[in-house]
Amino acid sequence: MSFISKFKQPHDSTPAISPILSVLIAATEYYQYHLNKDDLAKRYLREERGFDDATIEKFQMGLSPNGFNQLTSQKNNQVWQARIQRSLDKKMDRESLSNIAIDLMELSGLLRTNSEGSFTDRFRGRIVMPIKDENGNTISFGGRVFNSEFNHPDAPKYLNGSDTLCFKKRDVVFGLHLLDKSKEYSCIYLTEGYMDVASMSQFGVDGAVCGMGTSITESQLEKIFSYTNHICFCYDGDKAGKKAATRAATVILPLLSGSRNASFAFLPDGEDPDSLLRQGKTQYTQMDYEIGREHLLHSLDAAEPIESVLESIAILNCEESWSSNPSLVIAHLLHYVSSMPANSQVANEIRTKIQIHANQKSRSMDGLSNEQMINFVRNMS
């Protein structure tokens, strides 16, 4: 009988979470142990990436060994078994604990199934960081390639654990556990990767988080808004970054109630927060930290408000301009306004912009509802 069927909570359809979390804690320590004894991985983090020991420890960075069954072999580790047994609060023999350890590693997303149907380690030859929930519990891992010899050429640079009972990629925001729950942040910076969050922390840029490598979701944005009224999206200024910004600007619209706001910092092509902070250096004086921080903050301070971004997207989508076809641009903007809550200050800003351009056409739109404004646009066409 498997762990799933043997250890369900009374009147619950899911197995107990505590044993899964215990294995994830054990895996964190296991990965940290292997990092500490691997000179190549430590050199990568310290000399190539420029992370100091305090940041490596703060983010509990580790190393997944270059092997297919390194982690799975821990099923017989007595320390692991003792931890699992405590979490189950049940006396078991070693063979049963070994079997349950494998079940738990599968349930926690640490293993994957190969073509022969056998379990193998999900992370292989990667720098790994625990992904934590808002309470600081490790619920999964993210891994980054640091030596191309350890991975297939087509392997992704970043790899997350699979979705599990305690980890849903679309709902999790990396770095929220580091924020102060009692503090109202003037702005939270939403970056594209773990390394950006770690670098911004090391350089003293407060309030950085990131998604899970997939398109940002309403669920993730709502969690961020519980800490702030302003989210600043940090994207590369290239085509991919503009495309990601377009998706994000659309997703966030229904959440922009009241004074909630958003802006978009488009960084120079080929740059990300990590590279802007470091400027090619890996060893820093206090002055270097201050220069790097000011360099990034300058780009973040130049972020475009979401109203301007939506206007640019509207003009791009309709392939017209205010001067050539204002009614079509207005129609696109009204579509965005209709997706926002009625009390949205951002929506009011866009309505004001529409009003200005409508007045230039000697038409008044004062006091009109969204539906009436849409009819107004139709009549202008």
mmCIF file of C-alpha atoms in Angstrom:
data_model
loop_
_atom_site.group_PDB
_atom_site.id
_atom_site.type_symbol
_atom_site.label_atom_id
_atom_site.label_comp_id
_atom_site.label_asym_id
_atom_site.label_seq_id
_atom_site.Cartn_x
_atom_site.Cartn_y
_atom_site.Cartn_z
ATOM 1 C CA MET A 1 0.000 0.000 0.000
ATOM 2 C CA SER A 2 1.432 3.411 -0.990
ATOM 3 C CA PHE A 3 1.993 6.408 1.243
ATOM 4 C CA ILE A 4 -0.854 8.211 -0.500
ATOM 5 C CA SER A 5 -3.412 5.620 0.550
ATOM 6 C CA LYS A 6 -1.965 4.802 3.990
ATOM 7 C CA PHE A 7 -1.530 8.262 5.441
ATOM 8 C CA LYS A 8 -4.532 10.341 4.537
ATOM 9 C CA GLN A 9 -5.917 12.851 6.955
ATOM 10 C CA PRO A 10 -9.283 11.816 8.461
ATOM 11 C CA HIS A 11 -12.117 12.973 6.191
ATOM 12 C CA ASP A 12 -9.601 14.462 3.755
ATOM 13 C CA SER A 13 -8.815 13.492 0.186
ATOM 14 C CA THR A 14 -5.146 14.569 0.389
ATOM 15 C CA PRO A 15 -2.269 12.977 2.267
ATOM 16 C CA ALA A 16 -0.706 14.680 5.276
ATOM 17 C CA ILE A 17 1.425 17.663 4.238
ATOM 18 C CA SER A 18 3.803 17.540 7.215
ATOM 19 C CA PRO A 19 5.792 14.480 5.985
ATOM 20 C CA ILE A 20 6.195 16.079 2.541
ATOM 21 C CA LEU A 21 7.541 19.271 4.092
ATOM 22 C CA SER A 22 9.929 17.219 6.239
ATOM 23 C CA VAL A 23 11.466 15.661 3.126
ATOM 24 C CA LEU A 24 11.808 19.072 1.476
ATOM 25 C CA ILE A 25 13.689 20.343 4.552
ATOM 26 C CA ALA A 26 15.961 17.286 4.413
ATOM 27 C CA ALA A 27 16.568 17.921 0.703
ATOM 28 C CA THR A 28 17.503 21.549 1.432
ATOM 29 C CA GLU A 29 20.171 20.404 3.873
ATOM 30 C CA TYR A 30 21.320 17.716 1.439
ATOM 31 C CA TYR A 31 21.802 20.250 -1.380
ATOM 32 C CA GLN A 32 23.601 22.695 0.939
ATOM 33 C CA TYR A 33 25.953 19.939 2.061
ATOM 34 C CA HIS A 34 26.922 19.144 -1.539
ATOM 35 C CA LEU A 35 27.480 22.816 -2.370
ATOM 36 C CA ASN A 36 29.815 23.230 0.592
ATOM 37 C CA LYS A 37 32.071 20.422 -0.610
ATOM 38 C CA ASP A 38 32.068 21.292 -4.329
ATOM 39 C CA ASP A 39 34.724 23.851 -5.265
ATOM 40 C CA LEU A 40 33.458 24.281 -8.849
ATOM 41 C CA ALA A 41 29.939 25.210 -7.741
ATOM 42 C CA LYS A 42 31.198 27.522 -4.988
ATOM 43 C CA ARG A 43 33.537 29.221 -7.453
ATOM 44 C CA TYR A 44 30.629 29.754 -9.848
ATOM 45 C CA LEU A 45 28.491 31.434 -7.192
ATOM 46 C CA ARG A 46 31.245 33.517 -5.621
ATOM 47 C CA GLU A 47 33.629 34.344 -8.471
ATOM 48 C CA GLU A 48 31.404 34.218 -11.565
ATOM 49 C CA ARG A 49 28.118 35.445 -10.059
ATOM 50 C CA GLY A 50 29.541 37.526 -7.212
ATOM 51 C CA PHE A 51 27.318 36.252 -4.407
ATOM 52 C CA ASP A 52 28.714 36.688 -0.918
ATOM 53 C CA ASP A 53 28.437 34.033 1.783
ATOM 54 C CA ALA A 54 25.638 35.896 3.556
ATOM 55 C CA THR A 55 23.442 35.846 0.430
ATOM 56 C CA ILE A 56 24.236 32.192 -0.296
ATOM 57 C CA GLU A 57 23.151 31.347 3.243
ATOM 58 C CA LYS A 58 20.110 33.656 3.241
ATOM 59 C CA PHE A 59 18.704 31.988 0.124
ATOM 60 C CA GLN A 60 19.921 28.539 1.240
ATOM 61 C CA MET A 61 21.590 27.950 -2.107
ATOM 62 C CA GLY A 62 22.721 24.389 -2.718
ATOM 63 C CA LEU A 63 23.946 21.967 -5.348
ATOM 64 C CA SER A 64 22.179 18.981 -6.842
ATOM 65 C CA PRO A 65 24.934 16.434 -7.600
ATOM 66 C CA ASN A 66 25.543 15.377 -11.184
ATOM 67 C CA GLY A 67 23.826 12.003 -11.079
ATOM 68 C CA PHE A 68 20.477 10.424 -11.790
ATOM 69 C CA ASN A 69 20.003 8.640 -8.458
ATOM 70 C CA GLN A 70 21.948 10.687 -5.931
ATOM 71 C CA LEU A 71 18.893 12.022 -4.153
ATOM 72 C CA THR A 72 16.891 8.816 -4.453
ATOM 73 C CA SER A 73 19.655 6.990 -2.585
ATOM 74 C CA GLN A 74 18.757 9.046 0.484
ATOM 75 C CA LYS A 75 15.771 6.761 1.007
ATOM 76 C CA ASN A 76 18.105 4.654 3.184
ATOM 77 C CA ASN A 77 19.622 7.612 5.024
ATOM 78 C CA GLN A 78 18.961 7.103 8.741
ATOM 79 C CA VAL A 79 18.710 10.836 9.401
ATOM 80 C CA TRP A 80 16.077 11.182 6.676
ATOM 81 C CA GLN A 81 14.196 8.177 7.981
ATOM 82 C CA ALA A 82 14.202 9.523 11.537
ATOM 83 C CA ARG A 83 12.862 12.863 10.299
ATOM 84 C CA ILE A 84 10.125 11.144 8.291
ATOM 85 C CA GLN A 85 9.171 8.940 11.216
ATOM 86 C CA ARG A 86 8.817 11.968 13.512
ATOM 87 C CA SER A 87 6.593 13.696 10.971
ATOM 88 C CA LEU A 88 4.405 10.604 10.673
ATOM 89 C CA ASP A 89 4.323 10.087 14.438
ATOM 90 C CA LYS A 90 4.298 6.364 13.778
ATOM 91 C CA LYS A 91 6.842 3.633 14.505
ATOM 92 C CA MET A 92 7.927 1.836 11.319
ATOM 93 C CA ASP A 93 10.648 -0.553 10.190
ATOM 94 C CA ARG A 94 13.490 0.655 7.960
ATOM 95 C CA GLU A 95 12.220 -1.020 4.793
ATOM 96 C CA SER A 96 8.845 0.675 5.156
ATOM 97 C CA LEU A 97 10.544 4.013 5.802
ATOM 98 C CA SER A 98 12.678 3.572 2.665
ATOM 99 C CA ASN A 99 9.569 2.989 0.577
ATOM 100 C CA ILE A 100 7.771 5.940 2.132
ATOM 101 C CA ALA A 101 10.813 8.167 1.549
ATOM 102 C CA ILE A 102 10.549 7.480 -2.197
ATOM 103 C CA ASP A 103 6.804 8.166 -2.104
ATOM 104 C CA LEU A 104 7.442 11.458 -0.330
ATOM 105 C CA MET A 105 10.163 12.496 -2.767
ATOM 106 C CA GLU A 106 7.726 11.829 -5.603
ATOM 107 C CA LEU A 107 4.945 13.758 -3.882
ATOM 108 C CA SER A 108 7.276 16.698 -3.240
ATOM 109 C CA GLY A 109 8.304 16.964 -6.914
ATOM 110 C CA LEU A 110 11.936 15.977 -6.305
ATOM 111 C CA LEU A 111 11.792 12.964 -8.614
ATOM 112 C CA ARG A 112 10.737 12.335 -12.176
ATOM 113 C CA THR A 113 9.973 9.127 -14.063
ATOM 114 C CA ASN A 114 12.318 8.040 -16.884
ATOM 115 C CA SER A 115 11.364 6.181 -20.075
ATOM 116 C CA GLU A 116 11.740 2.857 -18.264
ATOM 117 C CA GLY A 117 9.299 3.866 -15.531
ATOM 118 C CA SER A 118 11.956 4.273 -12.824
ATOM 119 C CA PHE A 119 12.382 7.272 -10.560
ATOM 120 C CA THR A 120 15.360 9.568 -11.148
ATOM 121 C CA ASP A 121 16.431 12.867 -9.579
ATOM 122 C CA ARG A 122 14.640 15.864 -11.108
ATOM 123 C CA PHE A 123 17.587 18.190 -10.522
ATOM 124 C CA ARG A 124 20.971 17.113 -11.843
ATOM 125 C CA GLY A 125 24.149 19.188 -11.769
ATOM 126 C CA ARG A 126 22.343 22.432 -10.946
ATOM 127 C CA ILE A 127 22.583 25.226 -8.431
ATOM 128 C CA VAL A 128 19.322 24.936 -6.505
ATOM 129 C CA MET A 129 17.364 27.276 -4.256
ATOM 130 C CA PRO A 130 14.388 26.361 -2.100
ATOM 131 C CA ILE A 131 11.095 27.958 -3.093
ATOM 132 C CA LYS A 132 9.218 28.970 0.034
ATOM 133 C CA ASP A 133 5.664 29.911 0.832
ATOM 134 C CA GLU A 134 4.832 33.163 2.624
ATOM 135 C CA ASN A 135 5.403 31.492 5.996
ATOM 136 C CA GLY A 136 8.902 30.376 5.066
ATOM 137 C CA ASN A 137 8.118 26.688 4.495
ATOM 138 C CA THR A 138 10.104 25.070 1.690
ATOM 139 C CA ILE A 139 7.512 23.846 -0.819
ATOM 140 C CA SER A 140 9.688 23.162 -3.881
ATOM 141 C CA PHE A 141 13.017 24.000 -5.534
ATOM 142 C CA GLY A 142 14.306 25.943 -8.483
ATOM 143 C CA GLY A 143 17.486 24.863 -10.228
ATOM 144 C CA ARG A 144 19.875 26.692 -12.556
ATOM 145 C CA VAL A 145 22.439 25.209 -14.913
ATOM 146 C CA PHE A 146 25.974 26.333 -14.006
ATOM 147 C CA ASN A 147 28.096 23.866 -15.979
ATOM 148 C CA SER A 148 26.826 22.891 -19.439
ATOM 149 C CA GLU A 149 28.687 19.576 -19.258
ATOM 150 C CA PHE A 150 26.245 18.353 -16.609
ATOM 151 C CA ASN A 151 23.076 18.833 -18.672
ATOM 152 C CA HIS A 152 21.716 18.073 -22.129
ATOM 153 C CA PRO A 153 22.267 20.976 -24.591
ATOM 154 C CA ASP A 154 18.487 21.425 -24.884
ATOM 155 C CA ALA A 155 17.943 21.440 -21.125
ATOM 156 C CA PRO A 156 16.311 24.651 -19.822
ATOM 157 C CA LYS A 157 18.562 27.098 -18.010
ATOM 158 C CA TYR A 158 16.061 27.239 -15.144
ATOM 159 C CA LEU A 159 14.006 24.305 -13.886
ATOM 160 C CA ASN A 160 11.282 24.292 -11.241
ATOM 161 C CA GLY A 161 9.925 21.379 -9.299
ATOM 162 C CA SER A 162 6.684 19.917 -10.616
ATOM 163 C CA ASP A 163 3.296 20.976 -9.271
ATOM 164 C CA THR A 164 2.464 19.135 -6.062
ATOM 165 C CA LEU A 165 0.014 19.183 -3.179
ATOM 166 C CA CYS A 166 1.886 22.085 -1.588
ATOM 167 C CA PHE A 167 3.311 23.820 -4.692
ATOM 168 C CA LYS A 168 1.305 25.262 -7.565
ATOM 169 C CA LYS A 169 3.546 27.275 -9.876
ATOM 170 C CA ARG A 170 0.762 29.592 -10.970
ATOM 171 C CA ASP A 171 0.052 30.607 -7.344
ATOM 172 C CA VAL A 172 3.562 30.995 -5.901
ATOM 173 C CA VAL A 173 5.731 34.116 -5.834
ATOM 174 C CA PHE A 174 9.415 33.594 -5.031
ATOM 175 C CA GLY A 175 10.684 35.946 -2.331
ATOM 176 C CA LEU A 176 7.442 36.844 -0.539
ATOM 177 C CA HIS A 177 8.680 35.117 2.621
ATOM 178 C CA LEU A 178 11.472 37.689 2.842
ATOM 179 C CA LEU A 179 9.055 40.627 2.942
ATOM 180 C CA ASP A 180 7.892 42.206 6.176
ATOM 181 C CA LYS A 181 4.198 41.385 6.610
ATOM 182 C CA SER A 182 3.717 44.390 8.901
ATOM 183 C CA LYS A 183 5.120 46.822 6.340
ATOM 184 C CA GLU A 184 3.297 48.610 3.508
ATOM 185 C CA TYR A 185 5.805 48.715 0.650
ATOM 186 C CA SER A 186 5.711 51.755 -1.611
ATOM 187 C CA CYS A 187 6.583 49.423 -4.497
ATOM 188 C CA ILE A 188 7.295 45.739 -5.095
ATOM 189 C CA TYR A 189 9.618 44.908 -7.987
ATOM 190 C CA LEU A 190 8.520 41.874 -9.997
ATOM 191 C CA THR A 191 11.591 40.451 -11.734
ATOM 192 C CA GLU A 192 12.067 37.480 -14.039
ATOM 193 C CA GLY A 193 14.368 35.194 -12.030
ATOM 194 C CA TYR A 194 15.639 33.961 -8.656
ATOM 195 C CA MET A 195 19.115 35.342 -9.271
ATOM 196 C CA ASP A 196 17.676 38.838 -9.758
ATOM 197 C CA VAL A 197 15.907 38.603 -6.400
ATOM 198 C CA ALA A 198 19.053 37.352 -4.659
ATOM 199 C CA SER A 199 21.250 40.051 -6.239
ATOM 200 C CA MET A 200 18.816 42.848 -5.376
ATOM 201 C CA SER A 201 18.761 41.588 -1.786
ATOM 202 C CA GLN A 202 22.572 41.557 -1.616
ATOM 203 C CA PHE A 203 22.748 45.125 -2.976
ATOM 204 C CA GLY A 204 20.132 46.408 -0.545
ATOM 205 C CA VAL A 205 17.278 46.934 -3.032
ATOM 206 C CA ASP A 206 14.253 46.091 -0.914
ATOM 207 C CA GLY A 207 11.059 44.441 -2.138
ATOM 208 C CA ALA A 208 12.097 42.199 -5.052
ATOM 209 C CA VAL A 209 10.188 39.038 -5.990
ATOM 210 C CA CYS A 210 9.739 36.894 -9.094
ATOM 211 C CA GLY A 211 7.282 34.482 -10.683
ATOM 212 C CA MET A 212 7.882 30.847 -11.520
ATOM 213 C CA GLY A 213 9.073 31.241 -15.111
ATOM 214 C CA THR A 214 5.559 31.134 -16.549
ATOM 215 C CA SER A 215 3.286 34.035 -17.467
ATOM 216 C CA ILE A 216 2.250 35.975 -14.398
ATOM 217 C CA THR A 217 -1.204 35.141 -13.035
ATOM 218 C CA GLU A 218 -3.930 37.038 -11.184
ATOM 219 C CA SER A 219 -3.355 34.779 -8.180
ATOM 220 C CA GLN A 220 0.328 35.766 -7.984
ATOM 221 C CA LEU A 221 -0.405 39.458 -8.484
ATOM 222 C CA GLU A 222 -3.101 39.433 -5.790
ATOM 223 C CA LYS A 223 -0.559 38.027 -3.321
ATOM 224 C CA ILE A 224 1.896 40.796 -4.182
ATOM 225 C CA PHE A 225 -0.818 43.430 -3.788
ATOM 226 C CA SER A 226 -1.289 42.302 -0.192
ATOM 227 C CA TYR A 227 2.083 43.989 0.498
ATOM 228 C CA THR A 228 1.822 47.080 -1.696
ATOM 229 C CA ASN A 229 -0.413 49.221 -3.899
ATOM 230 C CA HIS A 230 2.201 49.473 -6.645
ATOM 231 C CA ILE A 231 3.845 46.696 -8.643
ATOM 232 C CA CYS A 232 6.764 47.549 -10.903
ATOM 233 C CA PHE A 233 7.408 44.936 -13.596
ATOM 234 C CA CYS A 234 11.087 44.664 -14.504
ATOM 235 C CA TYR A 235 11.564 43.402 -18.049
ATOM 236 C CA ASP A 236 14.288 43.331 -20.642
ATOM 237 C CA GLY A 237 13.695 45.985 -23.274
ATOM 238 C CA ASP A 238 13.923 43.468 -26.128
ATOM 239 C CA LYS A 239 11.050 41.936 -28.109
ATOM 240 C CA ALA A 240 10.499 39.145 -25.582
ATOM 241 C CA GLY A 241 10.366 41.665 -22.741
ATOM 242 C CA LYS A 242 7.802 43.808 -24.556
ATOM 243 C CA LYS A 243 5.706 40.713 -25.245
ATOM 244 C CA ALA A 244 5.830 39.712 -21.559
ATOM 245 C CA ALA A 245 4.840 43.254 -20.583
ATOM 246 C CA THR A 246 1.828 43.128 -22.898
ATOM 247 C CA ARG A 247 0.639 39.906 -21.250
ATOM 248 C CA ALA A 248 1.222 41.272 -17.749
ATOM 249 C CA ALA A 249 -0.552 44.555 -18.489
ATOM 250 C CA THR A 250 -3.623 42.619 -19.625
ATOM 251 C CA VAL A 251 -3.637 40.201 -16.678
ATOM 252 C CA ILE A 252 -3.364 42.903 -14.017
ATOM 253 C CA LEU A 253 -6.285 45.057 -15.222
ATOM 254 C CA PRO A 254 -9.085 43.412 -13.169
ATOM 255 C CA LEU A 255 -6.984 43.814 -10.005
ATOM 256 C CA LEU A 256 -6.412 47.582 -10.323
ATOM 257 C CA SER A 257 -9.080 48.642 -7.852
ATOM 258 C CA GLY A 258 -8.889 51.958 -6.033
ATOM 259 C CA SER A 259 -5.339 53.306 -5.747
ATOM 260 C CA ARG A 260 -3.654 50.114 -6.935
ATOM 261 C CA ASN A 261 -1.164 50.902 -9.668
ATOM 262 C CA ALA A 262 1.489 49.354 -11.882
ATOM 263 C CA SER A 263 4.484 50.463 -13.895
ATOM 264 C CA PHE A 264 6.924 48.835 -16.299
ATOM 265 C CA ALA A 265 10.696 49.252 -16.185
ATOM 266 C CA PHE A 266 12.145 48.263 -19.543
ATOM 267 C CA LEU A 267 15.828 47.604 -18.964
ATOM 268 C CA PRO A 268 18.458 48.043 -21.707
ATOM 269 C CA ASP A 269 18.659 45.172 -24.197
ATOM 270 C CA GLY A 270 20.531 42.198 -22.770
ATOM 271 C CA GLU A 271 20.393 43.571 -19.224
ATOM 272 C CA ASP A 272 18.534 42.355 -16.157
ATOM 273 C CA PRO A 273 18.572 43.650 -12.560
ATOM 274 C CA ASP A 274 21.465 41.319 -11.713
ATOM 275 C CA SER A 275 23.686 42.586 -14.541
ATOM 276 C CA LEU A 276 22.811 46.251 -13.938
ATOM 277 C CA LEU A 277 23.769 45.926 -10.293
ATOM 278 C CA ARG A 278 27.051 44.166 -10.915
ATOM 279 C CA GLN A 279 28.364 45.965 -14.012
ATOM 280 C CA GLY A 280 30.670 43.069 -14.795
ATOM 281 C CA LYS A 281 32.178 42.924 -11.301
ATOM 282 C CA THR A 282 32.157 40.064 -8.800
ATOM 283 C CA GLN A 283 34.101 41.699 -5.945
ATOM 284 C CA TYR A 284 32.672 44.810 -4.308
ATOM 285 C CA THR A 285 33.582 47.668 -2.024
ATOM 286 C CA GLN A 286 30.842 49.624 -0.262
ATOM 287 C CA MET A 287 31.162 52.232 -3.011
ATOM 288 C CA ASP A 288 30.612 49.523 -5.661
ATOM 289 C CA TYR A 289 27.409 48.486 -3.884
ATOM 290 C CA GLU A 290 26.173 52.072 -3.835
ATOM 291 C CA ILE A 291 27.012 52.642 -7.511
ATOM 292 C CA GLY A 292 25.340 49.393 -8.585
ATOM 293 C CA ARG A 293 22.240 50.130 -6.524
ATOM 294 C CA GLU A 294 21.934 53.655 -7.921
ATOM 295 C CA HIS A 295 22.414 52.326 -11.464
ATOM 296 C CA LEU A 296 19.489 49.930 -11.112
ATOM 297 C CA LEU A 297 17.279 52.358 -9.201
ATOM 298 C CA HIS A 298 17.768 54.915 -11.983
ATOM 299 C CA SER A 299 16.265 52.422 -14.468
ATOM 300 C CA LEU A 300 13.465 51.509 -12.062
ATOM 301 C CA ASP A 301 12.626 55.169 -11.385
ATOM 302 C CA ALA A 302 12.212 55.644 -15.160
ATOM 303 C CA ALA A 303 9.492 52.978 -15.276
ATOM 304 C CA GLU A 304 6.532 53.797 -17.533
ATOM 305 C CA PRO A 305 3.109 54.063 -15.860
ATOM 306 C CA ILE A 306 0.652 51.413 -16.970
ATOM 307 C CA GLU A 307 -1.563 54.036 -18.648
ATOM 308 C CA SER A 308 1.284 54.869 -21.049
ATOM 309 C CA VAL A 309 2.035 51.199 -21.650
ATOM 310 C CA LEU A 310 -1.626 50.468 -22.446
ATOM 311 C CA GLU A 311 -1.711 53.448 -24.807
ATOM 312 C CA SER A 312 1.361 52.131 -26.620
ATOM 313 C CA ILE A 313 -0.162 48.647 -26.842
ATOM 314 C CA ALA A 314 -3.430 50.095 -28.194
ATOM 315 C CA ILE A 315 -1.623 52.084 -30.880
ATOM 316 C CA LEU A 316 0.456 49.053 -31.818
ATOM 317 C CA ASN A 317 -2.548 46.713 -31.968
ATOM 318 C CA CYS A 318 -4.734 48.953 -34.099
ATOM 319 C CA GLU A 319 -1.805 50.063 -36.266
ATOM 320 C CA GLU A 320 -3.065 53.623 -36.056
ATOM 321 C CA SER A 321 -2.168 56.772 -34.120
ATOM 322 C CA TRP A 322 -4.083 59.502 -32.310
ATOM 323 C CA SER A 323 -3.709 61.764 -35.335
ATOM 324 C CA SER A 324 -4.650 59.190 -37.990
ATOM 325 C CA ASN A 325 -7.551 57.385 -36.311
ATOM 326 C CA PRO A 326 -8.333 58.555 -32.752
ATOM 327 C CA SER A 327 -11.633 56.686 -32.557
ATOM 328 C CA LEU A 328 -9.920 53.349 -33.080
ATOM 329 C CA VAL A 329 -7.299 54.111 -30.431
ATOM 330 C CA ILE A 330 -10.060 55.176 -28.041
ATOM 331 C CA ALA A 331 -11.940 51.944 -28.728
ATOM 332 C CA HIS A 332 -8.906 49.909 -27.701
ATOM 333 C CA LEU A 333 -8.411 51.973 -24.555
ATOM 334 C CA LEU A 334 -12.069 51.617 -23.628
ATOM 335 C CA HIS A 335 -11.672 47.878 -23.881
ATOM 336 C CA TYR A 336 -8.951 48.071 -21.227
ATOM 337 C CA VAL A 337 -11.052 50.419 -19.065
ATOM 338 C CA SER A 338 -13.987 47.995 -19.193
ATOM 339 C CA SER A 339 -11.727 45.290 -17.676
ATOM 340 C CA MET A 340 -10.902 47.430 -14.613
ATOM 341 C CA PRO A 341 -12.957 47.895 -11.442
ATOM 342 C CA ALA A 342 -15.314 50.887 -11.478
ATOM 343 C CA ASN A 343 -13.309 52.692 -8.753
ATOM 344 C CA SER A 344 -9.924 52.268 -10.459
ATOM 345 C CA GLN A 345 -7.763 55.392 -10.436
ATOM 346 C CA VAL A 346 -5.843 54.003 -13.409
ATOM 347 C CA ALA A 347 -9.124 53.726 -15.334
ATOM 348 C CA ASN A 348 -9.888 57.354 -14.433
ATOM 349 C CA GLU A 349 -6.502 58.416 -15.784
ATOM 350 C CA ILE A 350 -7.259 56.697 -19.077
ATOM 351 C CA ARG A 351 -10.747 58.229 -19.206
ATOM 352 C CA THR A 352 -9.131 61.648 -18.754
ATOM 353 C CA LYS A 353 -6.800 60.950 -21.664
ATOM 354 C CA ILE A 354 -9.765 59.885 -23.782
ATOM 355 C CA GLN A 355 -11.622 63.044 -22.738
ATOM 356 C CA ILE A 356 -8.742 65.243 -23.850
ATOM 357 C CA HIS A 357 -8.600 63.640 -27.296
ATOM 358 C CA ALA A 358 -12.399 63.697 -27.594
ATOM 359 C CA ASN A 359 -12.447 67.418 -26.766
ATOM 360 C CA GLN A 360 -9.927 67.953 -29.528
ATOM 361 C CA LYS A 361 -12.662 66.613 -31.798
ATOM 362 C CA SER A 362 -15.096 69.152 -30.299
ATOM 363 C CA ARG A 363 -17.062 66.365 -28.682
ATOM 364 C CA SER A 364 -17.854 66.053 -24.998
ATOM 365 C CA MET A 365 -17.885 62.768 -23.118
ATOM 366 C CA ASP A 366 -18.531 64.116 -19.612
ATOM 367 C CA GLY A 367 -20.618 61.832 -17.443
ATOM 368 C CA LEU A 368 -20.838 59.042 -19.983
ATOM 369 C CA SER A 369 -20.691 55.397 -18.915
ATOM 370 C CA ASN A 370 -18.348 52.897 -20.575
ATOM 371 C CA GLU A 371 -21.239 51.673 -22.741
ATOM 372 C CA GLN A 372 -22.114 55.224 -23.757
ATOM 373 C CA MET A 373 -18.475 55.973 -24.563
ATOM 374 C CA ILE A 374 -18.336 52.893 -26.768
ATOM 375 C CA ASN A 375 -21.428 54.116 -28.622
ATOM 376 C CA PHE A 376 -19.777 57.530 -28.901
ATOM 377 C CA VAL A 377 -16.741 55.906 -30.546
ATOM 378 C CA ARG A 378 -18.973 54.034 -32.954
ATOM 379 C CA ASN A 379 -20.693 57.278 -33.928
ATOM 380 C CA MET A 380 -17.313 58.924 -34.526
ATOM 381 C CA SER A 381 -16.237 56.167 -36.900
#
